[in-house]
Amino acid sequence: MPSSVVCSDLWFAWPSGELAIAGLTCAFPDQVTGLVGRNGVGKSTLLKIIAGELMPTRGSVSRPERVGYLPQHLVLQSDRTVADVLGIEAVLAALATIDAGQGQPADFEVVGDQWDLPDRSIAMLARFGFADLDLRRPIGTLSGGEVILLALAAQFLSEPDLLLLDEPTNNLDSGARARLYAALTSWRGQAIVVSHDRDLLDLVQHMAEMRAGGITFFGGNFTAFTDALAVEQEAAARGVRAAESDLKRQQRELAEARIKLDRRQRFARSQAGNVPKIVAGAKKGTAEVSAGKLRGGHQADVADARRRLEEAEERVRDDDSIEVDLSRTSVPPGRDIVVTENLVLRNGAVVSLHIRGPERVGLVGPNGSGKTTLIDTIRGEIEPRSGTVSLRVPYRLLPQRLQLLDDRDSVLAAVSRLAPTADDNQLRAELARFLLDADTIARPVGTLSGGERFRATLAALLLSEPPPQLLILDEPTNNLDLDSIRQLTQALTQYRGALLVASHDDAFLSELGLTYRIDLGAVADPLLDG
């Protein structure tokens, strides 16, 4: 079996005929590779093909024999036991039979050389935070994050030749992420990890970016990748400027040549009566040939310059930025936004919170510590166990699942519902600043790509009436690609109201300029960021 992953002229189309991968040829390095790209570009589909979950329409994939694969959306029967998910149930049963002195040849065959599996299993479970987990426990009694962590432990325990992980940190809290980071750092085999988690991507040895034209590989981690892209794009921008200058020069020379040619032709016509007709005819023919060559040469130079400009422009990425005026969301520095008194959440967490003016507050803490509970309590969706909370300004919530807009509405109509007094032309101009052009805003919301739907939702929230002076975000980066995270950060940088953000994404929180953080997993004491 091959020792690495090689895709050869790989094509994949869904039953509907929609093409997901077209003619992909690439070879993945033998170490840990982070795979990034916009949502919908085909990353998860490629991982499923490599894992053998999907068959390519055309082409081939060579891969190592033993492959471990964790899909992005993990579905497991709730009555399965921990041992079953770990894949060790049969070996443990055989070992128990052998220990009881009743072992048969079939039991020894099942065990093979895995006599140390119980010890390795206990060690791996402890490594992933399950020090005293009963192997017979049904996984239905675990939280969603714990099930993901258990599935990760199972993959590392199996020691595959190739490890495939699709967005493994999406539902993990900071502590669980740290355990995965440690396991991945010590991994010595080949792995391909699809992720938008920048902290995780900084642990890989190689980066691969999937775009419509294929996959480009970069040596180094995510930081090295972004640095390389910045240098590349700076060079590409210089190339465009040089090509534009060259095209203008060629166009100018063509215009000058035409002027000179016109002067010559006028002079030749003025002298035509002074020479014999036969001589004049010969001169005219020669002049026309020369003029044709002159025009043709300069026109060819202009065409070449235009082609070089088009090639230079193709090397410039279309990573556009969101630039929008959100001054109407501003809030005076001293205004009370959220005020709590002796607040005890439904889960028993004691929270002291007083947001004033345009403060930016990060909510952190392990899953189950009460971040979403606090958000729902502030919004009045659930009652606290005791105490009070007062929300004193208009607010909007950006939820994890982007279901705010009706799929049947056009983007323009959906946004208009939240901003009923806004003029359509004004909304069109505002939506363009969210990178939504005229064709896009005329389409039904249900037909949008993930990135388009995200930008439409963000625009609807920020342009809504009355202007939101508090924006609440609950794990906003969980299902976003890196481009969408970048655009969200840009929009929030221009937002002038107060922010309350629950997130496990430390890189994202660090870019928001937080006033302080509240760790609901510890004593409710704000950690000032400066």
Coordinates of N, CA and C in Angstrom, one line a residue, residues 202-315:
D202 N -1.7 26.4 13.7 CA -0.4 26.8 13.9 C 0.5 25.7 14.5
L203 N -0.1 24.5 14.6 CA 0.6 23.3 15.1 C 1.0 22.4 14.0
V204 N 0.5 22.7 12.8 CA 0.8 21.7 11.6 C 2.2 22.0 11.0
Q205 N 2.6 21.1 10.2 CA 3.9 21.3 9.5 C 3.8 21.8 8.1
H206 N 2.6 21.6 7.5 CA 2.3 22.1 6.2 C 0.9 22.7 6.1
M207 N 0.7 23.6 5.2 CA -0.6 24.1 4.9 C -1.0 23.8 3.4
A208 N -2.3 23.6 3.2 CA -2.8 23.4 1.9 C -4.1 24.2 1.7
E209 N -4.1 25.0 0.7 CA -5.3 25.8 0.4 C -6.0 25.3 -0.8
M210 N -7.3 25.0 -0.6 CA -8.2 24.5 -1.7 C -9.0 25.7 -2.2
R211 N -8.8 25.9 -3.5 CA -9.6 26.9 -4.2 C -10.2 26.3 -5.5
A212 N -10.9 27.0 -6.2 CA -11.6 26.4 -7.4 C -10.6 25.8 -8.4
G213 N -9.4 26.3 -8.4 CA -8.4 25.8 -9.4 C -7.6 24.6 -8.9
G214 N -7.8 24.2 -7.7 CA -7.0 23.1 -7.2 C -6.5 23.4 -5.8
I215 N -5.4 22.7 -5.4 CA -4.8 22.9 -4.1 C -3.4 23.4 -4.2
T216 N -3.1 24.4 -3.4 CA -1.7 24.9 -3.3 C -1.1 24.6 -2.0
F217 N 0.1 24.1 -2.0 CA 0.7 23.7 -0.7 C 1.8 24.7 -0.3
F218 N 1.9 24.9 1.0 CA 2.8 25.8 1.6 C 3.6 25.1 2.7
G219 N 4.9 25.3 2.9 CA 5.6 24.7 4.0 C 5.4 25.6 5.2
G220 N 5.3 25.0 6.4 CA 5.1 25.7 7.6 C 3.7 25.8 8.1
N221 N 3.4 26.4 9.2 CA 2.1 26.5 9.8 C 1.3 27.6 9.3
F222 N 0.2 27.9 10.0 CA -0.8 28.9 9.5 C -0.2 30.3 9.5
T223 N 0.6 30.6 10.5 CA 1.2 32.0 10.5 C 2.2 32.1 9.3
A224 N 3.0 31.1 9.1 CA 3.9 31.1 7.9 C 3.1 31.2 6.6
F225 N 2.0 30.5 6.6 CA 1.1 30.5 5.4 C 0.6 31.9 5.1
T226 N 0.1 32.6 6.2 CA -0.5 33.9 6.0 C 0.6 34.9 5.6
D227 N 1.8 34.8 6.2 CA 2.9 35.6 5.9 C 3.3 35.4 4.4
A228 N 3.3 34.2 3.9 CA 3.7 33.9 2.5 C 2.7 34.5 1.6
L229 N 1.4 34.4 2.0 CA 0.3 34.9 1.1 C 0.4 36.5 1.0
A230 N 0.8 37.1 2.2 CA 0.9 38.5 2.2 C 2.1 39.0 1.2
V231 N 3.2 38.3 1.3 CA 4.3 38.6 0.4 C 3.9 38.3 -1.1
E232 N 3.2 37.2 -1.3 CA 2.7 36.8 -2.7 C 1.8 37.9 -3.2
Q233 N 0.9 38.3 -2.4 CA -0.1 39.3 -2.9 C 0.5 40.7 -3.1
E234 N 1.5 41.0 -2.3 CA 2.2 42.3 -2.5 C 2.9 42.3 -3.8
A235 N 3.5 41.1 -4.1 CA 4.2 41.0 -5.4 C 3.2 41.0 -6.6
A236 N 2.0 40.4 -6.3 CA 1.0 40.3 -7.4 C 0.5 41.7 -7.6
A237 N 0.3 42.5 -6.6 CA -0.2 43.9 -6.7 C 0.8 44.7 -7.5
R238 N 2.1 44.5 -7.2 CA 3.2 45.2 -8.0 C 3.1 44.8 -9.4
G239 N 2.9 43.5 -9.7 CA 2.8 43.0 -11.0 C 1.7 43.7 -11.8
V240 N 0.5 43.9 -11.1 CA -0.6 44.5 -11.8 C -0.3 46.0 -12.1
R241 N 0.4 46.7 -11.2 CA 0.7 48.1 -11.4 C 1.7 48.2 -12.6
A242 N 2.7 47.3 -12.6 CA 3.6 47.3 -13.7 C 3.0 47.0 -15.1
A243 N 2.0 46.0 -15.0 CA 1.3 45.6 -16.3 C 0.4 46.8 -16.7
E244 N -0.2 47.5 -15.8 CA -1.1 48.6 -16.2 C -0.2 49.7 -16.8
S245 N 1.0 50.0 -16.2 CA 1.9 51.0 -16.7 C 2.3 50.6 -18.1
D246 N 2.7 49.3 -18.3 CA 3.1 48.9 -19.6 C 2.0 49.0 -20.7
L247 N 0.8 48.6 -20.3 CA -0.3 48.7 -21.2 C -0.6 50.2 -21.6
K248 N -0.5 51.1 -20.7 CA -0.7 52.5 -21.0 C 0.4 53.0 -21.9
R249 N 1.7 52.5 -21.7 CA 2.8 52.9 -22.6 C 2.6 52.4 -24.0
Q250 N 2.1 51.2 -24.1 CA 1.9 50.6 -25.4 C 0.8 51.3 -26.1
Q251 N -0.3 51.6 -25.4 CA -1.4 52.4 -26.0 C -1.0 53.8 -26.4
R252 N -0.1 54.4 -25.6 CA 0.4 55.7 -26.0 C 1.2 55.7 -27.2
E253 N 2.1 54.6 -27.3 CA 3.0 54.5 -28.5 C 2.1 54.2 -29.7
L254 N 1.1 53.4 -29.6 CA 0.2 53.1 -30.7 C -0.5 54.4 -31.2
A255 N -1.0 55.2 -30.2 CA -1.6 56.5 -30.6 C -0.6 57.4 -31.3
E256 N 0.6 57.5 -30.8 CA 1.7 58.3 -31.4 C 2.0 57.9 -32.8
A257 N 2.1 56.5 -32.9 CA 2.4 56.0 -34.3 C 1.3 56.3 -35.3
R258 N 0.0 56.3 -34.8 CA -1.1 56.6 -35.7 C -1.0 58.1 -36.1
I259 N -0.6 59.0 -35.2 CA -0.5 60.4 -35.5 C 0.6 60.6 -36.5
K260 N 1.8 60.0 -36.3 CA 2.9 60.1 -37.2 C 2.5 59.6 -38.6
L261 N 1.8 58.4 -38.6 CA 1.4 57.8 -39.9 C 0.4 58.7 -40.6
D262 N -0.5 59.3 -39.9 CA -1.5 60.2 -40.5 C -0.8 61.4 -41.1
R263 N 0.2 62.0 -40.4 CA 1.0 63.1 -41.0 C 1.7 62.7 -42.3
R264 N 2.3 61.5 -42.3 CA 3.1 61.1 -43.5 C 2.1 60.9 -44.6
Q265 N 0.9 60.3 -44.3 CA 0.0 60.1 -45.4 C -0.5 61.4 -46.0
R266 N -0.8 62.4 -45.1 CA -1.2 63.7 -45.6 C -0.1 64.4 -46.4
F267 N 1.1 64.3 -46.0 CA 2.3 64.9 -46.8 C 2.4 64.2 -48.1
A268 N 2.3 62.8 -48.1 CA 2.4 62.1 -49.4 C 1.3 62.5 -50.3
R269 N 0.1 62.7 -49.8 CA -1.0 63.1 -50.7 C -0.8 64.5 -51.3
S270 N -0.2 65.4 -50.5 CA 0.1 66.8 -50.9 C 1.2 66.8 -52.0
Q271 N 2.1 65.8 -52.0 CA 3.2 65.7 -53.0 C 2.8 64.9 -54.2
A272 N 1.7 64.3 -54.2 CA 1.3 63.3 -55.3 C 1.3 63.9 -56.7
G273 N 0.9 65.2 -56.8 CA 0.8 65.8 -58.1 C 2.2 66.2 -58.7
N274 N 3.2 66.1 -58.0 CA 4.6 66.5 -58.5 C 5.4 65.3 -59.0
V275 N 4.8 64.1 -59.0 CA 5.6 62.9 -59.5 C 4.7 62.2 -60.5
P276 N 5.4 61.4 -61.4 CA 4.6 60.6 -62.4 C 3.7 59.6 -61.7
K277 N 2.6 59.3 -62.3 CA 1.6 58.4 -61.7 C 2.1 57.1 -61.4
I278 N 3.0 56.5 -62.3 CA 3.5 55.2 -62.0 C 4.4 55.2 -60.7
V279 N 5.1 56.3 -60.6 CA 6.0 56.4 -59.4 C 5.1 56.6 -58.1
A280 N 4.1 57.5 -58.3 CA 3.2 57.7 -57.1 C 2.5 56.5 -56.7
G281 N 2.1 55.6 -57.7 CA 1.4 54.4 -57.3 C 2.3 53.4 -56.6
A282 N 3.6 53.4 -57.0 CA 4.5 52.5 -56.3 C 4.8 52.9 -54.9
K283 N 4.9 54.3 -54.8 CA 5.2 54.8 -53.5 C 4.0 54.6 -52.5
K284 N 2.8 54.7 -53.1 CA 1.6 54.5 -52.3 C 1.5 53.1 -51.8
G285 N 1.8 52.1 -52.7 CA 1.7 50.7 -52.3 C 2.7 50.4 -51.2
T286 N 4.0 51.0 -51.4 CA 5.0 50.8 -50.4 C 4.6 51.4 -49.0
A287 N 4.0 52.6 -49.1 CA 3.6 53.3 -47.9 C 2.5 52.5 -47.2
E288 N 1.5 51.9 -47.9 CA 0.5 51.2 -47.3 C 1.0 49.9 -46.6
V289 N 1.9 49.3 -47.2 CA 2.5 48.1 -46.6 C 3.2 48.5 -45.3
S290 N 4.0 49.6 -45.4 CA 4.7 50.0 -44.2 C 3.8 50.4 -43.1
A291 N 2.7 51.1 -43.5 CA 1.7 51.6 -42.5 C 1.0 50.4 -41.8
G292 N 0.7 49.4 -42.7 CA 0.1 48.1 -42.1 C 1.0 47.5 -41.1
K293 N 2.3 47.4 -41.4 CA 3.2 46.7 -40.5 C 3.3 47.5 -39.2
L294 N 3.4 48.9 -39.4 CA 3.5 49.7 -38.2 C 2.3 49.6 -37.3
R295 N 1.1 49.7 -37.9 CA -0.1 49.5 -37.1 C -0.2 48.1 -36.4
G296 N 0.1 47.1 -37.3 CA 0.0 45.7 -36.8 C 1.0 45.5 -35.7
G297 N 2.2 46.0 -35.8 CA 3.2 45.8 -34.7 C 2.8 46.4 -33.4
H298 N 2.3 47.7 -33.5 CA 1.9 48.3 -32.2 C 0.6 47.7 -31.6
Q299 N -0.3 47.3 -32.5 CA -1.5 46.7 -32.0 C -1.2 45.3 -31.3
A300 N -0.2 44.6 -31.9 CA 0.2 43.3 -31.3 C 0.8 43.6 -29.9
D301 N 1.6 44.7 -29.8 CA 2.2 45.0 -28.5 C 1.2 45.4 -27.5
V302 N 0.1 46.1 -27.9 CA -1.0 46.5 -27.0 C -1.7 45.2 -26.6
A303 N -2.0 44.3 -27.5 CA -2.7 43.0 -27.2 C -1.8 42.2 -26.2
D304 N -0.5 42.2 -26.4 CA 0.4 41.4 -25.5 C 0.3 42.1 -24.1
A305 N 0.4 43.4 -24.1 CA 0.3 44.1 -22.8 C -1.0 43.9 -22.0
R306 N -2.1 43.8 -22.8 CA -3.4 43.6 -22.2 C -3.5 42.2 -21.6
R307 N -2.9 41.2 -22.4 CA -2.9 39.8 -21.9 C -2.0 39.7 -20.6
R308 N -0.9 40.4 -20.6 CA 0.0 40.3 -19.4 C -0.8 40.9 -18.2
L309 N -1.6 42.0 -18.4 CA -2.3 42.6 -17.3 C -3.4 41.6 -16.8
E310 N -4.1 40.9 -17.7 CA -5.1 40.0 -17.3 C -4.4 38.9 -16.5
E311 N -3.3 38.4 -16.9 CA -2.6 37.3 -16.1 C -2.2 37.8 -14.8
A312 N -1.7 39.1 -14.7 CA -1.3 39.7 -13.4 C -2.5 39.8 -12.5
E313 N -3.6 40.2 -13.0 CA -4.8 40.4 -12.2 C -5.3 39.1 -11.7
E314 N -5.1 38.0 -12.4 CA -5.6 36.7 -12.0 C -4.8 36.2 -10.8
R315 N -3.6 36.7 -10.6 CA -2.8 36.4 -9.4 C -3.1 37.1 -8.2

